[in-house]
Amino acid sequence: MACEKKVEATEKVVTNQTETKENKMEATQAGVLVLKNVPEFKAEAYNAETGHYTEVSSEDFKGKWSIVCFYPADFTFVCPTEIAAMNASLDVIKGELGCEVLAVSTDTKFSHKRFAETEPLLKDLKLTIAADTTHELSRKFGVLIEDAGIALRGRFLINPDGVIVAQEVQAPPVGRSVKEFVRQIKAHQHAYKTGEVCPAGWRPGKKTLPVNTDVEQMTGRVGDYVTIEEIMAD
């Protein structure tokens, strides 16, 4: 199943959030999970690092920064580029930032194993890929395309309290940026630790906004703390 052939199914706009039979697909995808608790789940999976099948659940990520990353299907085109990019960044994401990573598609664990073994981009894969064959995970995270049986490109960042703090969802034709996602992780971790907030494009070493100590003085005067040149600087 080529995820690119399912583009048409992802282009429908949600115009009515009432749960009816006619708009089942739209309603499933309508939810925003940011600031909500991560849904509980359990699924079979393939651990590419060990080469063995395993089981994963939401319990595995309690008390940790974690990422749940959905992709449409194995043996497609954009999908392995995204998985490979995430895998290539594991030294930073998992090693430096302490984030657990779980990839998910609606394929079986057997398909995941074969996909990892045959796709050249995945020859050094260390990720665990969950098999959402019942579509339960994709549905709970609001990314399931019901009539196609595949997930949109949904990526969720979860803090140690089990709260989703970042959500990105894209249609199948376009891959996501891992570099930008790493920047977001660093910003969310800084805000979580310090109580400060991060302006647009923030990365370590750039100015934050100390609303935890100077909120009254800062109100309406953010430009006294940071300039547009500082915000836009590389």
Coordinates of N, CA and C in Angstrom, one line a residue:
M1 N 0.9 -1.2 0.0 CA 0.0 0.0 0.0 C 0.9 1.2 0.0
A2 N 0.9 2.0 -1.0 CA 1.7 3.2 -1.1 C 1.0 4.4 -0.4
C3 N 1.7 5.0 0.5 CA 1.0 6.1 1.3 C 0.7 7.3 0.4
E4 N 1.5 7.4 -0.7 CA 1.2 8.6 -1.6 C -0.1 8.4 -2.3
K5 N -0.6 7.2 -2.5 CA -1.9 7.0 -3.1 C -3.1 7.4 -2.3
K6 N -2.8 7.6 -1.0 CA -3.9 7.9 -0.1 C -4.0 9.4 0.2
V7 N -3.3 10.3 -0.6 CA -3.3 11.7 -0.4 C -4.7 12.3 -0.4
E8 N -5.5 11.8 -1.3 CA -6.9 12.3 -1.4 C -7.7 12.2 -0.1
A9 N -7.4 11.1 0.6 CA -8.2 10.8 1.8 C -7.8 11.7 2.9
T10 N -6.6 12.3 2.8 CA -6.1 13.2 3.9 C -6.5 14.7 3.6
E11 N -7.0 15.0 2.5 CA -7.3 16.4 2.1 C -8.6 16.9 2.5
K12 N -9.4 16.1 3.1 CA -10.8 16.5 3.6 C -10.6 17.5 4.7
V13 N -11.4 18.5 4.7 CA -11.3 19.5 5.8 C -12.4 19.2 6.8
V14 N -12.0 19.3 8.1 CA -13.0 19.1 9.2 C -13.9 20.3 9.3
T15 N -15.2 20.1 8.9 CA -16.1 21.2 9.0 C -17.2 21.0 10.1
N16 N -17.3 19.8 10.5 CA -18.3 19.5 11.5 C -17.8 18.5 12.5
Q17 N -17.7 18.8 13.8 CA -17.1 17.9 14.7 C -18.1 17.0 15.4
T18 N -19.4 17.0 15.0 CA -20.4 16.1 15.5 C -20.1 14.7 15.1
E19 N -20.1 13.8 16.0 CA -19.8 12.4 15.7 C -21.0 11.7 15.0
T20 N -21.0 11.7 13.7 CA -22.0 11.0 13.0 C -21.4 10.0 12.0
K21 N -22.2 9.1 11.5 CA -21.7 8.1 10.6 C -21.1 8.7 9.4
E22 N -21.7 9.8 8.9 CA -21.3 10.4 7.6 C -19.9 11.1 7.8
N23 N -19.6 11.6 8.9 CA -18.3 12.3 9.1 C -17.3 11.6 10.0
K24 N -17.4 10.3 10.0 CA -16.6 9.5 10.9 C -15.1 9.8 10.8
M25 N -14.7 9.9 9.5 CA -13.2 10.1 9.3 C -12.8 11.4 9.8
E26 N -13.6 12.5 9.6 CA -13.2 13.8 10.0 C -13.2 13.9 11.5
A27 N -14.2 13.3 12.2 CA -14.3 13.4 13.6 C -13.1 12.7 14.3
T28 N -12.7 11.6 13.7 CA -11.6 10.9 14.3 C -10.3 11.7 14.3
Q29 N -10.1 12.5 13.3 CA -8.9 13.4 13.2 C -9.1 14.8 13.8
A30 N -10.2 15.1 14.4 CA -10.5 16.4 14.8 C -9.8 16.9 16.0
G31 N -9.4 15.9 16.9 CA -8.9 16.3 18.2 C -7.5 16.9 18.3
V32 N -7.3 17.8 19.1 CA -6.0 18.3 19.5 C -5.6 17.8 20.9
L33 N -4.5 17.1 21.0 CA -4.1 16.4 22.2 C -3.2 17.2 23.1
V34 N -2.7 18.4 22.6 CA -1.8 19.2 23.4 C -2.4 19.6 24.7
L35 N -1.6 19.4 25.8 CA -2.0 19.7 27.2 C -2.9 18.6 27.7
K36 N -3.1 17.5 27.0 CA -3.9 16.4 27.5 C -3.0 15.2 27.9
N37 N -3.5 14.4 28.8 CA -2.7 13.2 29.1 C -2.5 12.3 27.9
V38 N -1.4 11.6 27.8 CA -1.2 10.7 26.7 C -2.1 9.5 26.9
P39 N -2.8 9.1 25.8 CA -3.7 8.0 25.9 C -3.0 6.7 26.3
E40 N -3.7 5.9 27.1 CA -3.1 4.6 27.5 C -3.2 3.6 26.3
F41 N -2.1 2.8 26.1 CA -2.1 1.9 25.0 C -1.2 0.7 25.3
K42 N -1.3 -0.3 24.5 CA -0.5 -1.5 24.5 C -0.5 -2.1 23.1
A43 N 0.7 -2.5 22.7 CA 0.7 -3.1 21.3 C 2.0 -4.0 21.1
E44 N 1.9 -4.9 20.2 CA 3.0 -5.7 19.7 C 3.9 -4.7 18.9
A45 N 5.2 -5.1 18.9 CA 6.2 -4.2 18.2 C 7.4 -5.0 17.7
Y46 N 8.2 -4.4 16.9 CA 9.5 -5.0 16.5 C 10.6 -4.0 16.9
N47 N 11.5 -4.6 17.7 CA 12.7 -3.8 18.2 C 13.8 -4.1 17.2
A48 N 14.1 -3.1 16.4 CA 15.1 -3.2 15.3 C 16.5 -3.3 15.9
E49 N 16.8 -2.8 17.1 CA 18.1 -2.9 17.7 C 18.4 -4.3 18.2
T50 N 17.4 -5.0 18.7 CA 17.7 -6.4 19.2 C 17.4 -7.4 18.1
G51 N 16.5 -7.0 17.1 CA 16.1 -7.9 16.1 C 15.0 -8.8 16.5
H52 N 14.3 -8.5 17.6 CA 13.3 -9.4 18.2 C 12.0 -8.6 18.3
Y53 N 10.9 -9.4 18.3 CA 9.6 -8.9 18.6 C 9.4 -8.6 20.1
T54 N 8.6 -7.6 20.4 CA 8.4 -7.2 21.8 C 7.0 -6.7 22.0
E55 N 6.7 -6.2 23.2 CA 5.5 -5.5 23.5 C 5.8 -4.2 24.1
V56 N 5.0 -3.2 23.7 CA 5.2 -1.8 24.2 C 3.9 -1.3 24.8
S57 N 4.0 -0.4 25.7 CA 2.8 0.2 26.3 C 3.1 1.6 26.8
S58 N 2.0 2.3 27.1 CA 2.2 3.7 27.6 C 2.9 3.7 29.0
E59 N 2.8 2.5 29.7 CA 3.5 2.4 31.0 C 5.0 2.5 30.8
D60 N 5.6 2.1 29.7 CA 7.0 2.1 29.5 C 7.6 3.6 29.5
F61 N 6.7 4.6 29.3 CA 7.2 5.9 29.1 C 6.9 6.8 30.3
K62 N 6.3 6.3 31.4 CA 5.9 7.1 32.5 C 7.2 7.7 33.2
G63 N 7.1 9.0 33.5 CA 8.2 9.6 34.2 C 9.3 10.0 33.2
K64 N 9.1 9.8 31.9 CA 10.2 10.1 30.9 C 9.7 11.1 29.9
W65 N 10.6 11.8 29.3 CA 10.3 12.5 28.0 C 10.2 11.4 26.9
S66 N 9.2 11.5 26.1 CA 9.0 10.5 25.1 C 8.3 11.0 23.8
I67 N 8.5 10.3 22.8 CA 8.0 10.7 21.5 C 7.2 9.5 20.9
V68 N 6.0 9.7 20.4 CA 5.3 8.7 19.6 C 5.1 9.3 18.2
C69 N 5.7 8.6 17.3 CA 5.7 9.1 15.9 C 5.1 8.1 14.9
F70 N 3.9 8.5 14.4 CA 3.2 7.7 13.4 C 3.6 8.0 12.0
Y71 N 3.6 7.0 11.2 CA 3.8 7.1 9.7 C 2.8 6.2 9.0
P72 N 2.5 6.5 7.7 CA 1.5 5.8 7.0 C 1.7 4.3 6.8
A73 N 2.8 3.9 6.3 CA 3.0 2.5 6.0 C 4.4 2.1 5.7
D74 N 4.7 0.8 5.9 CA 6.0 0.2 5.5 C 6.1 0.1 4.0
F75 N 7.2 0.0 3.5 CA 7.5 -0.2 2.0 C 6.9 0.9 1.2
T76 N 7.0 2.1 1.7 CA 6.5 3.2 0.9 C 7.7 4.1 0.6
F77 N 7.5 5.4 0.4 CA 8.6 6.2 -0.2 C 9.1 7.3 0.8
V78 N 8.2 8.2 1.2 CA 8.6 9.2 2.2 C 8.9 8.6 3.6
C79 N 8.2 7.6 3.9 CA 8.2 7.0 5.3 C 9.6 6.5 5.7
P80 N 10.4 5.8 4.8 CA 11.7 5.4 5.3 C 12.7 6.5 5.5
T81 N 12.5 7.6 4.7 CA 13.4 8.8 4.9 C 13.1 9.4 6.2
E82 N 11.9 9.5 6.7 CA 11.6 10.0 8.0 C 12.1 9.1 9.1
I83 N 11.9 7.8 9.0 CA 12.4 6.9 10.0 C 13.9 6.9 10.1
A84 N 14.6 7.0 9.0 CA 16.0 7.0 8.9 C 16.6 8.3 9.5
A85 N 15.9 9.4 9.3 CA 16.3 10.7 9.9 C 16.2 10.7 11.4
M86 N 15.1 10.2 11.9 CA 14.9 10.1 13.3 C 15.9 9.2 13.9
N87 N 16.2 8.0 13.3 CA 17.2 7.1 13.7 C 18.6 7.7 13.8
A88 N 18.9 8.5 12.8 CA 20.2 9.2 12.7 C 20.4 10.2 13.8
S89 N 19.3 10.7 14.4 CA 19.3 11.7 15.4 C 19.2 11.1 16.8
L90 N 19.2 9.8 16.9 CA 19.0 9.2 18.3 C 20.1 9.5 19.3
D91 N 21.3 9.8 18.8 CA 22.4 10.1 19.8 C 22.0 11.4 20.5
V92 N 21.3 12.3 19.8 CA 20.9 13.6 20.4 C 19.5 13.3 21.2
I93 N 18.6 12.8 20.5 CA 17.2 12.7 21.0 C 17.2 11.8 22.2
K94 N 17.8 10.6 22.2 CA 17.8 9.7 23.3 C 19.0 9.9 24.2
G95 N 20.2 10.0 23.6 CA 21.4 10.1 24.4 C 21.5 11.4 25.1
E96 N 21.4 12.5 24.4 CA 21.6 13.8 25.0 C 20.3 14.3 25.7
L97 N 19.2 14.2 25.1 CA 17.9 14.7 25.7 C 17.1 13.7 26.5
G98 N 17.5 12.5 26.5 CA 16.8 11.5 27.3 C 15.4 11.2 26.9
C99 N 15.1 11.3 25.6 CA 13.7 11.0 25.1 C 13.6 9.6 24.5
E100 N 12.7 8.9 25.0 CA 12.3 7.6 24.4 C 11.6 7.8 23.1
V101 N 11.8 6.9 22.1 CA 11.1 7.1 20.8 C 10.4 5.8 20.4
L102 N 9.1 6.0 20.0 CA 8.4 4.9 19.5 C 7.8 5.3 18.2
A103 N 8.1 4.5 17.1 CA 7.5 4.7 15.8 C 6.3 3.8 15.7
V104 N 5.3 4.2 14.9 CA 4.0 3.4 14.9 C 3.5 3.5 13.4
S105 N 3.1 2.3 12.9 CA 2.2 2.3 11.7 C 1.2 1.2 11.9
T106 N 0.2 1.1 11.0 CA -0.8 0.1 11.1 C -0.4 -1.2 10.5
D107 N 0.9 -1.4 10.1 CA 1.4 -2.6 9.6 C 1.6 -3.6 10.7
T108 N 1.8 -4.9 10.4 CA 2.1 -5.9 11.4 C 3.5 -5.9 11.8
K109 N 3.8 -6.5 12.9 CA 5.2 -6.6 13.4 C 6.1 -7.4 12.4
F110 N 5.5 -8.3 11.7 CA 6.2 -9.1 10.7 C 6.6 -8.2 9.5
S111 N 5.7 -7.3 9.1 CA 6.0 -6.3 8.1 C 7.1 -5.4 8.5
H112 N 7.1 -4.9 9.8 CA 8.1 -4.0 10.3 C 9.5 -4.7 10.2
K113 N 9.6 -5.9 10.6 CA 10.8 -6.7 10.6 C 11.4 -6.8 9.1
R114 N 10.5 -7.1 8.2 CA 11.0 -7.3 6.8 C 11.4 -5.9 6.2
F115 N 10.6 -4.9 6.6 CA 10.9 -3.5 6.1 C 12.2 -3.1 6.6
A116 N 12.5 -3.3 7.9 CA 13.8 -2.9 8.4 C 15.0 -3.7 7.8
E117 N 14.7 -4.9 7.5 CA 15.8 -5.8 6.9 C 16.1 -5.5 5.5
T118 N 15.1 -5.0 4.7 CA 15.3 -4.9 3.3 C 15.5 -3.4 2.8
E119 N 15.0 -2.4 3.5 CA 15.2 -1.1 3.1 C 16.6 -0.6 3.4
P120 N 17.4 -0.2 2.4 CA 18.8 0.3 2.6 C 18.9 1.4 3.6
L121 N 17.9 2.3 3.6 CA 18.0 3.5 4.5 C 17.9 3.0 6.0
L122 N 17.4 1.8 6.2 CA 17.2 1.4 7.6 C 18.2 0.4 8.1
K123 N 19.3 0.2 7.4 CA 20.2 -0.8 7.7 C 20.8 -0.7 9.1
D124 N 20.9 0.5 9.7 CA 21.4 0.6 11.0 C 20.3 1.0 12.0
L125 N 19.1 0.6 11.7 CA 17.9 1.0 12.5 C 18.0 0.5 14.0
K126 N 17.7 1.4 14.9 CA 17.7 1.1 16.3 C 16.4 1.4 17.0
L127 N 15.4 1.8 16.2 CA 14.1 2.2 16.7 C 13.2 0.9 17.0
T128 N 12.3 1.1 17.9 CA 11.2 0.1 18.1 C 10.0 0.6 17.3
I129 N 9.3 -0.2 16.6 CA 8.2 0.1 15.7 C 7.0 -0.7 16.2
A130 N 5.9 0.0 16.7 CA 4.7 -0.6 17.1 C 3.8 -1.0 16.0
A131 N 3.1 -2.1 16.1 CA 2.2 -2.6 15.1 C 0.8 -2.3 15.5
D132 N 0.2 -1.3 15.0 CA -1.1 -0.8 15.3 C -2.1 -1.5 14.4
T133 N -2.2 -2.8 14.4 CA -3.0 -3.6 13.4 C -4.5 -3.4 13.8
T134 N -4.9 -3.1 15.0 CA -6.3 -2.9 15.4 C -6.7 -1.4 15.1
H135 N -5.7 -0.5 14.8 CA -5.9 0.9 14.6 C -6.3 1.6 15.9
E136 N -6.1 1.0 17.0 CA -6.5 1.6 18.3 C -5.6 2.8 18.6
L137 N -4.3 2.6 18.4 CA -3.3 3.7 18.8 C -3.6 4.9 17.9
S138 N -3.7 4.7 16.6 CA -3.9 5.8 15.6 C -5.2 6.5 15.9
R139 N -6.2 5.7 16.3 CA -7.5 6.3 16.6 C -7.4 7.2 17.9
K140 N -6.8 6.6 18.9 CA -6.6 7.3 20.2 C -5.8 8.6 20.0
F141 N -4.8 8.6 19.1 CA -4.0 9.8 18.9 C -4.6 10.7 17.9
G142 N -5.8 10.3 17.3 CA -6.5 11.2 16.4 C -5.9 11.3 15.0
V143 N -5.1 10.3 14.6 CA -4.4 10.5 13.3 C -4.8 9.4 12.3
L144 N -5.8 8.6 12.6 CA -6.2 7.5 11.8 C -7.1 8.0 10.6
I145 N -6.7 7.6 9.4 CA -7.6 7.8 8.2 C -8.5 6.6 8.1
E146 N -9.7 6.7 8.6 CA -10.5 5.5 8.8 C -10.7 4.7 7.5
D147 N -11.1 5.4 6.4 CA -11.4 4.6 5.2 C -10.2 4.1 4.5
A148 N -9.0 4.5 4.9 CA -7.8 4.0 4.3 C -7.1 3.0 5.2
G149 N -7.3 3.1 6.5 CA -6.7 2.2 7.4 C -5.3 2.5 7.7
I150 N -4.8 3.7 7.4 CA -3.5 4.1 7.7 C -3.5 5.4 8.5
A151 N -2.3 5.7 9.1 CA -2.2 6.9 9.9 C -1.6 8.0 9.1
L152 N -2.0 9.2 9.5 CA -1.3 10.4 9.0 C 0.1 10.5 9.6
R153 N 0.9 11.5 9.2 CA 2.2 11.7 9.8 C 2.1 12.5 11.1
G154 N 1.8 11.8 12.2 CA 1.6 12.5 13.4 C 2.7 12.2 14.4
R155 N 3.2 13.3 15.0 CA 4.3 13.2 15.9 C 4.0 13.9 17.2
F156 N 4.2 13.3 18.4 CA 3.7 13.8 19.7 C 4.9 13.8 20.7
L157 N 5.1 14.9 21.4 CA 6.1 15.0 22.4 C 5.4 14.9 23.8
I158 N 5.9 14.1 24.6 CA 5.2 13.9 25.9 C 6.2 14.2 27.0
N159 N 5.8 15.0 28.0 CA 6.7 15.3 29.1 C 6.7 14.3 30.2
P160 N 7.5 14.3 31.2 CA 7.6 13.3 32.3 C 6.3 13.2 33.1
D161 N 5.4 14.2 33.0 CA 4.2 14.1 33.7 C 3.1 13.4 32.9
G162 N 3.5 12.9 31.7 CA 2.5 12.2 30.9 C 1.6 13.1 30.1
V163 N 2.0 14.4 29.9 CA 1.2 15.4 29.2 C 1.8 15.6 27.9
I164 N 1.0 15.6 26.8 CA 1.4 15.9 25.5 C 1.7 17.4 25.3
V165 N 2.9 17.8 25.0 CA 3.2 19.3 24.9 C 3.4 19.7 23.5
A166 N 3.6 18.8 22.6 CA 3.7 19.2 21.2 C 3.1 18.2 20.3
Q167 N 2.5 18.7 19.2 CA 1.8 17.8 18.3 C 2.0 18.3 16.9
E168 N 2.4 17.5 16.0 CA 2.5 17.9 14.6 C 1.9 16.8 13.7
V169 N 1.0 17.2 12.8 CA 0.4 16.2 11.9 C 0.4 16.8 10.5
Q170 N 0.9 15.9 9.6 CA 1.0 16.3 8.2 C 0.4 15.2 7.3
A171 N 0.0 15.6 6.1 CA -0.5 14.7 5.1 C 0.6 13.8 4.5
P172 N 0.4 12.7 4.0 CA 1.4 11.7 3.5 C 2.5 12.3 2.6
P173 N 2.2 13.2 1.6 CA 3.2 13.5 0.6 C 4.5 14.2 1.1
V174 N 4.4 14.8 2.3 CA 5.5 15.6 2.8 C 6.1 15.1 4.1
G175 N 7.4 14.9 4.1 CA 8.1 14.4 5.3 C 8.4 15.6 6.3
R176 N 8.6 15.2 7.6 CA 8.8 16.1 8.6 C 10.3 16.4 8.9
S177 N 10.5 17.5 9.5 CA 11.9 17.9 9.8 C 12.3 17.4 11.2
V178 N 13.3 16.5 11.3 CA 13.8 16.1 12.6 C 14.5 17.2 13.3
K179 N 15.3 18.0 12.5 CA 16.1 19.1 13.1 C 15.2 20.0 13.9
E180 N 14.1 20.4 13.2 CA 13.1 21.3 13.9 C 12.5 20.7 15.1
F181 N 12.2 19.4 15.0 CA 11.6 18.7 16.2 C 12.6 18.7 17.3
V182 N 13.9 18.4 17.1 CA 14.9 18.4 18.1 C 14.9 19.8 18.8
R183 N 14.8 20.9 18.0 CA 14.8 22.2 18.5 C 13.6 22.4 19.5
Q184 N 12.5 21.9 19.1 CA 11.3 22.0 19.9 C 11.5 21.2 21.2
I185 N 12.1 20.0 21.2 CA 12.3 19.2 22.4 C 13.2 20.0 23.3
K186 N 14.2 20.6 22.8 CA 15.1 21.4 23.7 C 14.4 22.6 24.3
A187 N 13.6 23.2 23.6 CA 12.8 24.4 24.1 C 11.8 23.9 25.2
H188 N 11.1 22.9 24.9 CA 10.1 22.4 25.9 C 10.8 21.9 27.1
Q189 N 11.9 21.3 27.0 CA 12.7 20.8 28.2 C 13.2 22.0 29.0
H190 N 13.6 23.0 28.3 CA 14.1 24.2 29.1 C 12.9 24.9 29.8
A191 N 11.8 25.1 29.1 CA 10.6 25.7 29.7 C 10.1 24.9 30.9
Y192 N 10.1 23.5 30.8 CA 9.7 22.6 31.8 C 10.6 22.8 33.1
K193 N 11.9 22.9 32.8 CA 12.8 22.9 33.9 C 12.9 24.3 34.6
T194 N 12.8 25.4 33.9 CA 13.0 26.7 34.4 C 11.8 27.5 34.7
G195 N 10.7 27.2 34.0 CA 9.5 28.1 34.2 C 9.6 29.3 33.3
E196 N 10.7 29.5 32.5 CA 10.8 30.5 31.5 C 10.0 30.1 30.3
V197 N 9.8 31.0 29.4 CA 9.2 30.7 28.1 C 10.1 31.0 27.0
C198 N 10.0 30.4 25.8 CA 10.9 30.5 24.7 C 10.3 31.2 23.5
P199 N 10.9 32.3 23.1 CA 10.3 33.0 21.9 C 10.5 32.2 20.6
A200 N 9.9 32.7 19.6 CA 10.0 32.0 18.3 C 11.4 31.7 17.9
G201 N 11.6 30.4 17.4 CA 12.9 30.0 16.9 C 13.9 29.8 18.0
W202 N 13.5 29.8 19.3 CA 14.5 29.6 20.3 C 15.3 28.3 20.3
R203 N 16.6 28.4 20.6 CA 17.4 27.3 20.8 C 18.4 27.6 21.9
P204 N 19.1 26.6 22.5 CA 20.0 26.9 23.6 C 21.0 28.0 23.2
G205 N 21.2 28.9 24.2 CA 22.1 30.0 24.0 C 21.4 31.3 23.6
K206 N 20.2 31.2 23.2 CA 19.4 32.4 22.8 C 18.6 32.8 24.0
K207 N 18.1 34.0 24.0 CA 17.3 34.6 25.1 C 16.0 33.9 25.3
T208 N 15.7 33.8 26.6 CA 14.3 33.3 26.9 C 13.6 34.5 27.5
L209 N 12.3 34.3 27.8 CA 11.5 35.4 28.5 C 11.2 35.0 29.9
P210 N 11.7 35.6 30.9 CA 11.6 35.2 32.3 C 10.2 35.6 32.9
V211 N 9.1 35.1 32.3 CA 7.8 35.4 32.8 C 7.6 34.9 34.3
N212 N 8.4 34.0 34.7 CA 8.3 33.4 36.0 C 8.7 34.4 37.1
T213 N 9.5 35.5 36.7 CA 10.0 36.5 37.7 C 9.6 37.9 37.3
D214 N 9.5 38.2 36.0 CA 9.2 39.6 35.6 C 8.0 39.7 34.7
V215 N 6.9 39.0 35.1 CA 5.7 39.0 34.2 C 5.1 40.4 34.2
E216 N 5.0 41.1 35.3 CA 4.3 42.4 35.3 C 5.1 43.4 34.4
Q217 N 6.4 43.4 34.6 CA 7.2 44.4 33.9 C 7.3 44.1 32.4
M218 N 7.2 42.8 32.1 CA 7.3 42.4 30.7 C 6.0 42.6 29.9
T219 N 4.8 42.6 30.6 CA 3.6 42.7 29.9 C 3.5 43.9 29.0
G220 N 3.3 43.7 27.7 CA 3.3 44.8 26.7 C 4.6 45.4 26.4
R221 N 5.7 44.8 26.9 CA 7.1 45.3 26.7 C 8.1 44.2 26.3
V222 N 7.6 43.2 25.6 CA 8.5 42.1 25.3 C 9.7 42.6 24.5
G223 N 9.4 43.6 23.7 CA 10.5 44.2 22.8 C 11.6 44.8 23.6
D224 N 11.4 45.0 24.9 CA 12.5 45.5 25.8 C 13.4 44.4 26.2
Y225 N 13.0 43.1 26.0 CA 13.7 42.0 26.4 C 14.4 41.3 25.3
V226 N 13.8 41.3 24.1 CA 14.3 40.6 23.0 C 13.9 41.4 21.7
T227 N 14.8 41.5 20.8 CA 14.6 42.3 19.5 C 14.2 41.3 18.4
I228 N 13.6 41.8 17.3 CA 13.3 40.9 16.2 C 14.5 40.4 15.6
E229 N 15.6 41.2 15.6 CA 16.9 40.7 15.0 C 17.4 39.5 15.8
E230 N 17.3 39.5 17.1 CA 17.7 38.4 18.0 C 16.8 37.2 17.7
I231 N 15.5 37.4 17.5 CA 14.6 36.3 17.3 C 14.9 35.6 16.0
M232 N 15.2 36.4 14.9 CA 15.4 35.9 13.6 C 16.8 35.4 13.3
A233 N 17.8 35.7 14.3 CA 19.2 35.3 14.0 C 19.3 33.8 14.0
D234 N 20.2 33.3 13.2 CA 20.5 31.9 13.1 C 21.4 31.5 14.3

